[in-house]
XYZ file of C-alpha atoms in Angstrom:
614
model
C 44.849 -56.761 -1.163
C 42.464 -56.801 2.241
C 45.401 -54.879 3.968
C 45.681 -52.506 1.293
C 41.911 -51.445 1.255
C 42.316 -51.286 5.278
C 45.177 -48.966 4.679
C 43.203 -46.567 2.058
C 40.363 -46.648 4.648
C 42.647 -45.426 7.354
C 44.846 -42.961 4.853
C 40.518 -41.455 3.932
C 39.970 -40.700 7.726
C 43.041 -39.179 8.352
C 42.143 -36.752 5.296
C 38.757 -36.281 6.030
C 38.729 -34.639 9.717
C 41.292 -32.167 8.866
C 39.782 -31.040 5.749
C 36.142 -30.916 7.432
C 38.058 -29.045 10.461
C 38.584 -25.979 8.226
C 35.344 -25.816 6.808
C 34.796 -23.674 9.816
C 32.360 -25.510 11.977
C 29.175 -23.581 12.785
C 26.644 -21.788 10.319
C 25.126 -19.836 13.808
C 25.696 -19.469 17.439
C 22.986 -21.145 19.676
C 22.718 -17.721 21.666
C 21.115 -17.026 18.183
C 17.513 -16.411 18.667
C 14.394 -15.313 16.504
C 13.444 -11.745 18.138
C 9.983 -10.963 17.253
C 8.777 -7.438 17.676
C 5.949 -7.419 20.158
C 2.629 -6.534 18.860
C 0.953 -3.160 19.939
C -2.455 -3.992 21.229
C -4.732 -0.610 21.206
C -7.616 0.377 24.328
C -10.789 0.711 23.115
C -12.373 2.882 26.054
C -12.115 5.676 24.185
C -13.127 5.787 20.326
C -10.371 8.581 19.476
C -7.560 7.395 22.295
C -4.163 6.083 20.402
C -3.445 2.600 21.410
C -1.476 1.767 23.890
C 1.559 -0.005 22.839
C 1.656 -3.323 25.407
C 3.961 -5.644 24.462
C 2.357 -9.443 23.420
C 4.044 -12.430 24.833
C 6.542 -13.903 22.037
C 4.877 -17.229 20.622
C 8.311 -19.090 21.833
C 10.943 -17.727 23.867
C 13.798 -20.104 23.014
C 16.435 -20.355 20.503
C 14.663 -21.387 17.308
C 17.839 -21.993 15.276
C 20.364 -24.966 16.240
C 24.253 -24.888 16.208
C 25.679 -27.428 13.269
C 27.995 -29.459 14.618
C 31.558 -29.344 14.466
C 32.914 -31.820 12.420
C 35.980 -32.125 14.578
C 34.499 -32.817 17.721
C 32.453 -35.619 16.516
C 32.904 -39.400 16.068
C 31.876 -40.281 12.710
C 29.790 -43.106 13.038
C 28.966 -44.007 8.874
C 29.492 -42.888 5.631
C 27.190 -44.441 2.973
C 27.431 -43.420 -0.801
C 29.145 -41.477 -2.869
C 32.708 -41.805 -4.391
C 36.599 -40.942 -3.033
C 38.326 -39.031 -4.798
C 42.296 -38.335 -3.897
C 41.269 -39.720 -0.706
C 38.607 -36.963 -0.336
C 34.891 -37.798 -0.171
C 33.529 -36.521 -3.315
C 29.717 -36.738 -4.593
C 26.582 -37.590 -3.162
C 26.894 -39.295 -0.185
C 25.437 -39.711 3.594
C 27.589 -38.768 6.474
C 26.664 -39.973 9.951
C 27.978 -38.631 13.630
C 27.795 -40.690 16.706
C 25.160 -38.235 18.196
C 22.844 -38.878 15.294
C 23.856 -35.731 13.218
C 23.246 -37.030 9.841
C 24.031 -34.958 6.224
C 22.775 -35.940 2.809
C 23.730 -34.539 0.213
C 27.004 -32.936 -2.381
C 30.667 -33.244 -1.215
C 33.605 -31.733 -2.865
C 36.730 -32.867 -1.689
C 35.521 -33.283 2.035
C 33.319 -30.163 1.827
C 29.676 -30.197 2.204
C 28.370 -27.980 -0.998
C 25.791 -27.383 -3.286
C 22.580 -28.590 -1.748
C 21.582 -31.075 0.896
C 20.242 -31.933 3.772
C 20.748 -31.556 7.716
C 19.021 -33.851 10.272
C 19.383 -33.412 13.744
C 19.046 -36.040 16.415
C 15.636 -34.110 17.607
C 14.322 -34.487 14.023
C 14.979 -30.843 13.251
C 15.568 -30.692 9.901
C 17.132 -28.491 7.130
C 17.080 -29.150 3.383
C 18.523 -26.420 0.764
C 21.927 -24.655 -0.395
C 24.751 -25.480 1.393
C 28.500 -24.172 0.847
C 31.619 -25.188 2.926
C 29.141 -27.010 5.387
C 27.059 -23.630 6.268
C 23.400 -23.304 4.936
C 24.071 -20.958 2.105
C 21.749 -19.841 -0.694
C 17.915 -20.596 -0.504
C 16.768 -23.179 1.755
C 13.756 -24.514 4.329
C 14.242 -25.212 8.076
C 12.061 -26.943 10.641
C 12.373 -27.180 14.233
C 10.808 -30.491 15.555
C 10.866 -29.467 19.574
C 9.436 -25.702 18.827
C 6.808 -24.661 16.192
C 9.165 -22.492 14.142
C 10.336 -22.728 10.347
C 11.874 -20.619 8.372
C 11.728 -21.094 4.152
C 13.942 -18.355 2.105
C 17.445 -17.051 1.519
C 20.747 -17.488 4.117
C 23.721 -16.241 4.011
C 27.114 -18.017 5.512
C 24.518 -19.418 7.993
C 22.440 -17.093 8.663
C 18.927 -15.546 7.420
C 19.473 -12.885 4.881
C 17.547 -11.494 1.774
C 13.765 -12.577 1.351
C 12.577 -14.946 3.577
C 9.456 -16.465 5.718
C 9.139 -17.236 9.364
C 6.782 -18.975 10.944
C 6.156 -19.299 15.047
C 3.387 -21.633 14.883
C 2.337 -24.748 13.353
C -0.785 -23.350 11.982
C 0.970 -20.377 10.076
C -1.013 -17.914 11.450
C 2.148 -15.681 13.424
C 4.382 -15.377 10.904
C 6.847 -12.720 9.237
C 7.471 -12.125 5.495
C 10.308 -9.872 4.237
C 13.685 -8.723 4.429
C 16.549 -10.197 6.722
C 20.204 -8.698 6.920
C 22.539 -10.912 9.598
C 19.634 -12.649 11.018
C 17.509 -9.344 11.586
C 14.468 -8.054 10.478
C 15.548 -4.906 8.156
C 14.024 -3.372 5.035
C 10.637 -4.482 3.790
C 8.076 -6.756 5.581
C 4.927 -7.880 6.578
C 4.131 -9.488 10.129
C 1.269 -11.543 10.963
C 0.403 -11.793 14.621
C -1.756 -14.170 16.249
C -4.432 -11.724 17.168
C -5.410 -11.554 13.172
C -3.020 -8.137 13.478
C -0.730 -7.140 10.851
C 1.798 -4.756 10.109
C 3.497 -3.827 6.288
C 6.307 -1.491 5.579
C 9.622 -0.869 6.902
C 11.795 -2.216 9.606
C 14.970 -1.616 10.955
C 16.685 -4.258 13.683
C 13.616 -5.828 13.975
C 11.245 -3.068 15.267
C 8.918 -1.071 12.643
C 10.525 1.755 11.699
C 9.921 3.785 8.757
C 7.068 3.975 6.767
C 4.247 1.137 7.343
C 0.722 -0.066 8.062
C -0.474 -1.185 11.272
C -4.080 -2.946 11.507
C -5.433 -3.707 14.778
C -8.005 -5.616 14.293
C -8.942 -6.971 17.370
C -9.889 -3.219 18.253
C -10.772 -1.548 15.034
C -8.276 0.917 14.637
C -5.622 1.731 11.604
C -2.213 3.568 11.219
C -0.444 4.190 7.995
C 2.760 6.380 8.509
C 6.303 7.076 9.813
C 7.307 4.679 12.846
C 10.556 5.389 14.972
C 11.467 2.185 16.755
C 8.147 0.724 16.836
C 6.612 4.106 17.732
C 4.241 6.189 15.834
C 6.447 9.121 15.386
C 5.807 11.524 12.789
C 3.540 12.184 9.972
C 0.396 9.443 10.083
C -3.180 8.486 9.317
C -5.063 7.129 12.367
C -8.679 5.543 11.929
C -10.930 4.268 14.306
C -13.439 2.162 12.511
C -17.056 1.560 13.896
C -18.791 -1.557 12.400
C -22.786 -0.385 11.340
C -25.221 -1.245 8.796
C -25.048 0.050 5.510
C -26.586 3.576 4.723
C -26.503 4.506 8.673
C -26.928 7.964 9.748
C -23.228 8.377 10.101
C -21.383 7.519 6.793
C -17.912 7.974 8.439
C -15.182 6.946 10.538
C -12.843 8.661 13.276
C -9.890 9.599 11.555
C -6.942 11.881 12.797
C -4.306 12.652 10.103
C -1.505 14.679 11.050
C 1.842 14.826 13.501
C 2.327 12.247 16.002
C 4.997 12.346 18.701
C 5.949 9.190 20.681
C 2.903 7.392 20.102
C 0.450 10.889 20.397
C -1.103 13.217 18.568
C 0.934 16.116 18.986
C 1.747 19.004 16.387
C -0.342 20.071 13.415
C -3.691 17.305 12.848
C -7.021 17.262 11.436
C -8.865 15.009 13.418
C -12.584 13.966 11.194
C -15.268 12.595 13.684
C -17.644 9.714 12.548
C -20.757 12.557 13.406
C -19.278 14.920 10.804
C -17.456 17.396 13.090
C -13.993 18.803 11.912
C -11.269 20.161 14.215
C -8.435 21.341 12.226
C -5.937 22.921 14.165
C -2.680 21.993 16.844
C -2.731 19.198 19.431
C -0.363 18.647 22.726
C -0.061 15.157 23.921
C -3.439 13.839 22.486
C -5.343 17.350 23.323
C -7.018 19.990 21.093
C -4.325 23.024 22.416
C -3.646 26.104 20.712
C -4.884 27.618 17.494
C -7.387 25.623 15.942
C -10.540 25.467 13.421
C -13.784 23.423 15.002
C -16.360 22.398 12.314
C -19.580 21.437 14.172
C -22.212 18.747 12.641
C -24.913 20.937 11.715
C -22.321 23.539 10.146
C -21.291 25.830 12.450
C -17.915 26.931 12.570
C -15.626 28.105 15.578
C -12.154 29.470 14.891
C -9.836 30.505 17.604
C -7.969 29.420 20.958
C -8.516 25.588 22.202
C -6.982 25.156 26.086
C -6.478 21.544 27.195
C -9.287 19.819 24.804
C -11.528 22.719 25.416
C -12.582 25.764 23.479
C -11.414 29.581 25.263
C -14.970 31.800 25.283
C -17.881 31.301 23.820
C -17.816 30.175 20.198
C -18.472 32.938 17.555
C -19.714 31.147 14.307
C -19.174 31.757 10.926
C -21.337 31.246 8.004
C -18.809 29.372 5.916
C -16.303 29.823 3.418
C -18.414 31.217 0.701
C -18.590 34.893 -0.300
C -21.935 36.551 1.233
C -23.263 38.118 -1.467
C -23.102 35.189 -3.846
C -24.741 32.933 -0.865
C -27.326 35.681 -0.720
C -27.830 36.263 -4.131
C -28.633 32.022 -4.220
C -30.768 31.555 -1.480
C -32.852 34.743 -0.971
C -36.197 33.133 -0.432
C -35.405 30.265 -0.943
C -34.064 28.311 1.976
C -36.917 26.240 3.038
C -37.601 24.962 -0.698
C -33.770 24.144 -1.540
C -33.709 21.653 1.879
C -37.214 20.197 0.929
C -35.521 19.485 -2.507
C -32.319 18.167 -0.699
C -34.472 15.861 1.390
C -36.801 14.651 -0.830
C -33.384 13.132 -2.842
C -31.848 12.358 -0.446
C -32.020 8.625 -0.057
C -30.475 8.465 -3.787
C -27.792 11.000 -3.260
C -26.717 9.032 -0.406
C -26.434 6.157 -2.474
C -24.438 7.586 -5.106
C -21.986 8.915 -2.809
C -21.476 5.812 -1.272
C -20.681 4.162 -5.146
C -18.378 6.532 -5.968
C -16.453 7.083 -2.709
C -15.836 2.980 -2.804
C -14.190 3.559 -6.322
C -11.227 1.610 -5.917
C -11.140 1.053 -2.482
C -10.247 -2.169 -0.477
C -13.174 -3.645 1.455
C -13.754 -1.223 4.425
C -14.556 -3.107 7.899
C -17.108 -0.812 8.684
C -18.418 -0.133 5.677
C -17.797 3.384 5.127
C -15.662 5.443 2.562
C -14.941 8.762 2.284
C -14.980 10.460 -1.207
C -12.013 12.000 -2.699
C -12.239 14.346 -5.315
C -10.448 11.890 -7.660
C -14.279 9.773 -7.621
C -16.141 13.444 -7.343
C -14.544 14.143 -11.082
C -15.729 10.598 -12.036
C -19.309 11.410 -10.887
C -19.240 15.008 -12.635
C -18.438 13.543 -15.849
C -20.578 10.493 -15.733
C -23.446 12.935 -15.068
C -22.030 14.589 -18.119
C -21.671 17.945 -16.197
C -18.733 19.099 -17.563
C -20.754 19.329 -21.053
C -22.103 22.563 -20.022
C -20.115 25.720 -20.377
C -18.793 24.716 -16.857
C -15.082 22.387 -17.297
C -14.071 20.775 -14.191
C -11.447 22.825 -13.666
C -13.478 25.600 -13.595
C -15.779 23.760 -11.274
C -12.997 23.188 -9.089
C -12.195 27.172 -8.841
C -16.253 27.481 -7.714
C -16.417 25.496 -4.659
C -12.601 25.801 -3.663
C -12.818 28.906 -0.763
C -11.185 31.730 -0.507
C -8.863 30.235 2.084
C -7.787 27.013 -0.036
C -4.235 26.619 -0.702
C -3.495 27.344 -4.690
C -1.534 24.058 -4.719
C -4.967 22.199 -3.068
C -7.511 23.977 -5.385
C -7.133 20.369 -8.326
C -5.516 18.043 -5.690
C -7.323 14.832 -5.914
C -6.984 13.449 -2.587
C -9.035 15.918 -0.904
C -11.640 14.258 0.653
C -15.412 15.280 0.939
C -17.627 14.584 3.539
C -21.594 14.109 2.573
C -22.511 17.487 3.844
C -20.136 18.564 1.346
C -20.931 16.610 -1.521
C -24.863 17.559 -1.231
C -23.347 21.825 -0.585
C -21.150 21.196 -4.110
C -24.598 19.639 -5.730
C -26.203 22.880 -4.918
C -23.837 25.530 -6.214
C -22.720 23.361 -9.256
C -26.674 23.302 -9.871
C -26.643 27.130 -9.757
C -23.891 27.908 -12.081
C -25.544 25.619 -14.720
C -28.927 26.237 -14.613
C -29.659 29.610 -13.052
C -30.719 31.031 -16.304
C -32.806 29.177 -17.561
C -34.857 29.565 -14.154
C -34.097 33.498 -12.958
C -37.425 34.850 -14.139
C -39.113 31.638 -12.161
C -39.628 33.089 -8.662
C -36.994 31.079 -5.858
C -35.141 29.312 -8.110
C -32.173 27.618 -6.031
C -34.661 25.040 -5.599
C -35.706 24.849 -8.920
C -31.974 24.484 -10.375
C -31.212 21.533 -7.882
C -34.092 19.743 -8.765
C -33.474 20.272 -12.864
C -29.821 19.114 -11.973
C -30.953 15.955 -10.134
C -33.627 14.904 -12.878
C -31.569 15.743 -15.781
C -27.954 14.672 -15.224
C -28.039 12.399 -11.897
C -30.751 9.863 -11.267
C -30.739 9.090 -15.095
C -26.686 8.511 -15.635
C -24.882 8.442 -12.231
C -23.418 5.213 -10.688
C -22.614 3.731 -14.672
C -18.782 4.300 -15.208
C -17.707 5.820 -18.105
C -14.549 6.589 -17.656
C -11.118 3.929 -18.280
C -10.017 4.336 -14.662
C -12.257 2.817 -13.176
C -14.104 0.733 -15.310
C -12.531 -3.153 -14.107
C -11.039 -3.843 -10.933
C -7.876 -5.385 -12.073
C -7.305 -1.892 -14.051
C -8.333 0.240 -11.316
C -6.006 -1.393 -8.604
C -3.200 -1.557 -10.925
C -3.644 1.634 -12.113
C -3.909 3.043 -9.048
C -0.750 1.817 -7.490
C 0.764 4.327 -9.854
C -1.307 7.135 -9.137
C 1.294 8.995 -6.594
C 3.472 9.025 -9.511
C 1.288 10.042 -11.854
C 0.374 13.215 -9.565
C 4.429 13.828 -9.262
C 4.362 14.136 -12.999
C 1.247 15.807 -13.540
C 2.568 18.726 -11.070
C 5.888 18.776 -12.687
C 4.273 19.904 -16.280
C 1.450 22.200 -14.787
C 1.907 26.099 -15.412
C 0.402 28.847 -13.241
C -3.085 30.238 -14.979
C -3.477 33.388 -16.284
C -6.280 33.994 -14.451
C -7.000 34.253 -11.018
C -6.215 32.896 -8.983
C -3.235 31.649 -11.140
C -3.210 28.265 -9.366
C -0.975 25.996 -10.741
C -3.105 23.657 -14.094
C -2.243 21.819 -17.217
C -4.041 22.298 -20.707
C -3.908 20.001 -23.563
C -1.418 21.792 -25.479
C 1.035 20.649 -22.557
C 0.093 17.179 -22.563
C 0.864 16.854 -25.802
C 4.216 18.634 -25.500
C 5.242 16.182 -22.663
C 4.342 12.552 -24.597
C 6.801 14.434 -27.484
C 9.424 15.137 -24.691
C 9.177 11.534 -23.475
C 9.357 10.469 -26.648
C 6.223 8.499 -27.172
C 4.724 9.895 -30.027
C 4.936 6.686 -32.567
C 3.643 5.784 -36.042
C 0.505 4.136 -33.570
C 0.502 7.023 -30.705
C 0.265 10.492 -33.602
C -0.387 13.882 -32.537
C -4.006 13.568 -34.607
C -4.650 10.159 -32.442
C -3.629 11.882 -29.800
C -5.733 14.700 -29.919
C -8.948 11.910 -30.859
C -7.958 10.769 -27.192
C -8.253 14.080 -25.697
C -11.459 15.266 -26.780
C -13.681 12.048 -27.183
C -15.265 13.420 -23.796
C -15.746 16.625 -24.615
C -18.125 17.921 -27.489
C -17.697 21.226 -27.532
C -14.176 20.894 -27.813
C -13.436 20.759 -31.559
C -15.697 20.835 -34.497
C -14.975 19.988 -38.171
C -11.595 22.201 -38.682
C -10.031 22.872 -35.246
C -9.485 21.673 -31.931
C -9.209 23.681 -28.418
C -6.108 22.570 -27.028
C -5.900 25.319 -24.798
C -8.837 23.570 -22.054
C -7.751 22.378 -18.916
C -7.201 18.884 -17.722
C -7.834 18.232 -13.825
C -5.977 14.864 -12.870
C -8.424 12.353 -13.629
C -8.542 13.709 -17.355
C -4.717 13.243 -17.372
C -4.467 9.667 -15.628
C -7.371 8.149 -17.956
C -5.790 10.067 -20.905
C -2.541 8.239 -20.265
C -3.963 5.030 -19.538
C -5.879 5.299 -23.481
C -2.319 6.280 -24.694
C -1.043 3.045 -23.531
C -3.649 1.313 -25.357
C -2.568 2.703 -28.547
C 1.649 3.039 -27.779
C 1.703 -0.602 -26.806
C 1.103 -3.105 -29.876
C 0.727 -6.520 -29.456
C 4.174 -7.140 -31.026
C 5.345 -5.042 -27.956
C 3.629 -7.378 -25.830
C 5.113 -10.837 -27.894
C 8.628 -9.513 -27.929
C 8.917 -8.531 -24.115
C 7.059 -11.835 -23.479
C 9.765 -13.828 -25.561
C 12.818 -11.959 -23.628
C 11.058 -13.077 -20.592
C 10.817 -16.573 -21.421
C 14.331 -16.475 -23.115
C 15.800 -14.908 -19.406
C 13.958 -18.110 -17.864
C 15.005 -20.535 -20.086
C 18.647 -19.741 -19.250
C 17.939 -20.287 -15.185
C 19.393 -23.951 -14.191
C 18.323 -26.053 -11.379
C 20.831 -28.302 -10.407
C 23.206 -25.621 -8.703
C 22.548 -23.291 -5.850
C 24.291 -19.512 -4.600
C 23.361 -16.685 -3.045
C 22.614 -15.171 -6.472
C 19.388 -17.437 -6.268
C 16.174 -15.531 -7.131
C 12.321 -15.324 -7.386
C 11.365 -18.205 -5.169
C 7.746 -18.926 -4.072
C 7.758 -19.469 -0.554
C 4.978 -21.640 0.223
C 4.667 -22.844 3.996
C 2.966 -26.274 3.040
C 5.825 -27.208 0.944
C 8.927 -28.722 1.656
C 12.204 -27.617 -0.610
C 12.197 -30.210 -2.253
C 8.535 -29.303 -3.445
C 9.929 -25.907 -4.230
C 11.407 -24.998 -7.529
C 14.469 -23.281 -7.298
C 16.124 -21.088 -10.609
C 19.404 -19.350 -10.824
C 21.165 -17.696 -13.092
């Protein structure tokens, strides 16, 4: 019997080695390194200079992943556990080579399969899915000699799919996102040891496509297009200035426009922290060509710039408003209006700060710039639309003659604080001038009337659904660009000058009908109730005016209100049951390249992370 056992063992050994030799030997070449895009540093010498691209030293310039052994070139030291089937290793077992490399896991006819653990003699470790001896599926790797670890998906021994790599033991330097054959490719987020971050698209291990880079060390941020690691294309660059709340200049330096090879080049707009604005042509970071410069005191120069300087003496312009209207409302009352504004400047600055921060992330410099979307919310909260002027008509009143038609009702237009004050004065005149036209210089009286009756009592008390709750706001604003596309697609040219695109309530109703969203719950009459609930002048006991225009804020809030009616508890329960049923079909025991939905948690080993698969 003993002789028979020895023969069986020898026969088994002879069958093991050729089978393992066929599996391909290596998961990846030792020459493969974790190439890492080096972080761009910025120069803070001048506030409106672009950050200079300076490569940061790599965290570790060493191979981060190791060869798995060519099994046929090694001497097998021991085989523990498991079973043999037809002379092959089959089932759970431990396989140790003479140089100390060990594999613990599942064998299928001499081939490492499904899930297992590799331990190298230097202490490096891999645990996860394996196919044909290669890392394949979801797994975790940690180097013992270098502060590098990776958790995520593999494909035939290479990082491929979603995954996170950490470059230090403290997890302060990392990349999380898409991989393609060991290369960062697709969407991902990179956090550097300095705290600077990049989130966006990658190609061949460098920033490429649309993304956002935050230089926290230099208080700068860029959002826009990248071409192989360089700002190139359309984007927005911001220079943050740390200051106390309610400082003199509640703005930040911001450039919005075209970049070429990391420099402002082409058409662009620069908003200075002082309130000055330049809109025009740039060449190599300098104002050069045709442009318009608005000084912080409101004076305007429009003309030629050469090498960052104005050509000739500035011929200042009064502004975009019609001269006759300006004379009509300002004659004899200039200083009275200024004093009226100054008396309420603290309250108005507080109101501006409140509404300009709605739906925004925390800012490094305590500074926010109001958008038209937020301005609409302010007007509705102050019930200024309850007068005979709608929000759409207010947009037309406040737009200048040179405003492009498609931007008259744009929610993305920004308002400086001085523009906000100017808008209030204009609206005060149009709303209250009939009440004070026989009382002498009446512009200041109109302004005081609006501030005391509308602004101070009701401002900063959010009424609409969009900004009323933080989590809802964050979720809704993530769809704001798509909603704007839909809104514009259903707008029609106005029948009155200036004939800009606009949407009416009737068109909104037709839109929902086209999308087949009207139901037993969301009927046409229920929809009309939603549309007119904040406009008391829109309906009476017998009829409703569906020719009323909707600005984009009203459109979005109507959609949200409709969603609350259309989506019933039964629909939510059905969706939850469907998701639960889908999850119940997942199995834990097997692994493959189809493995999905895994939490990437750096502090847990793979054995502590749930793996789910269809």
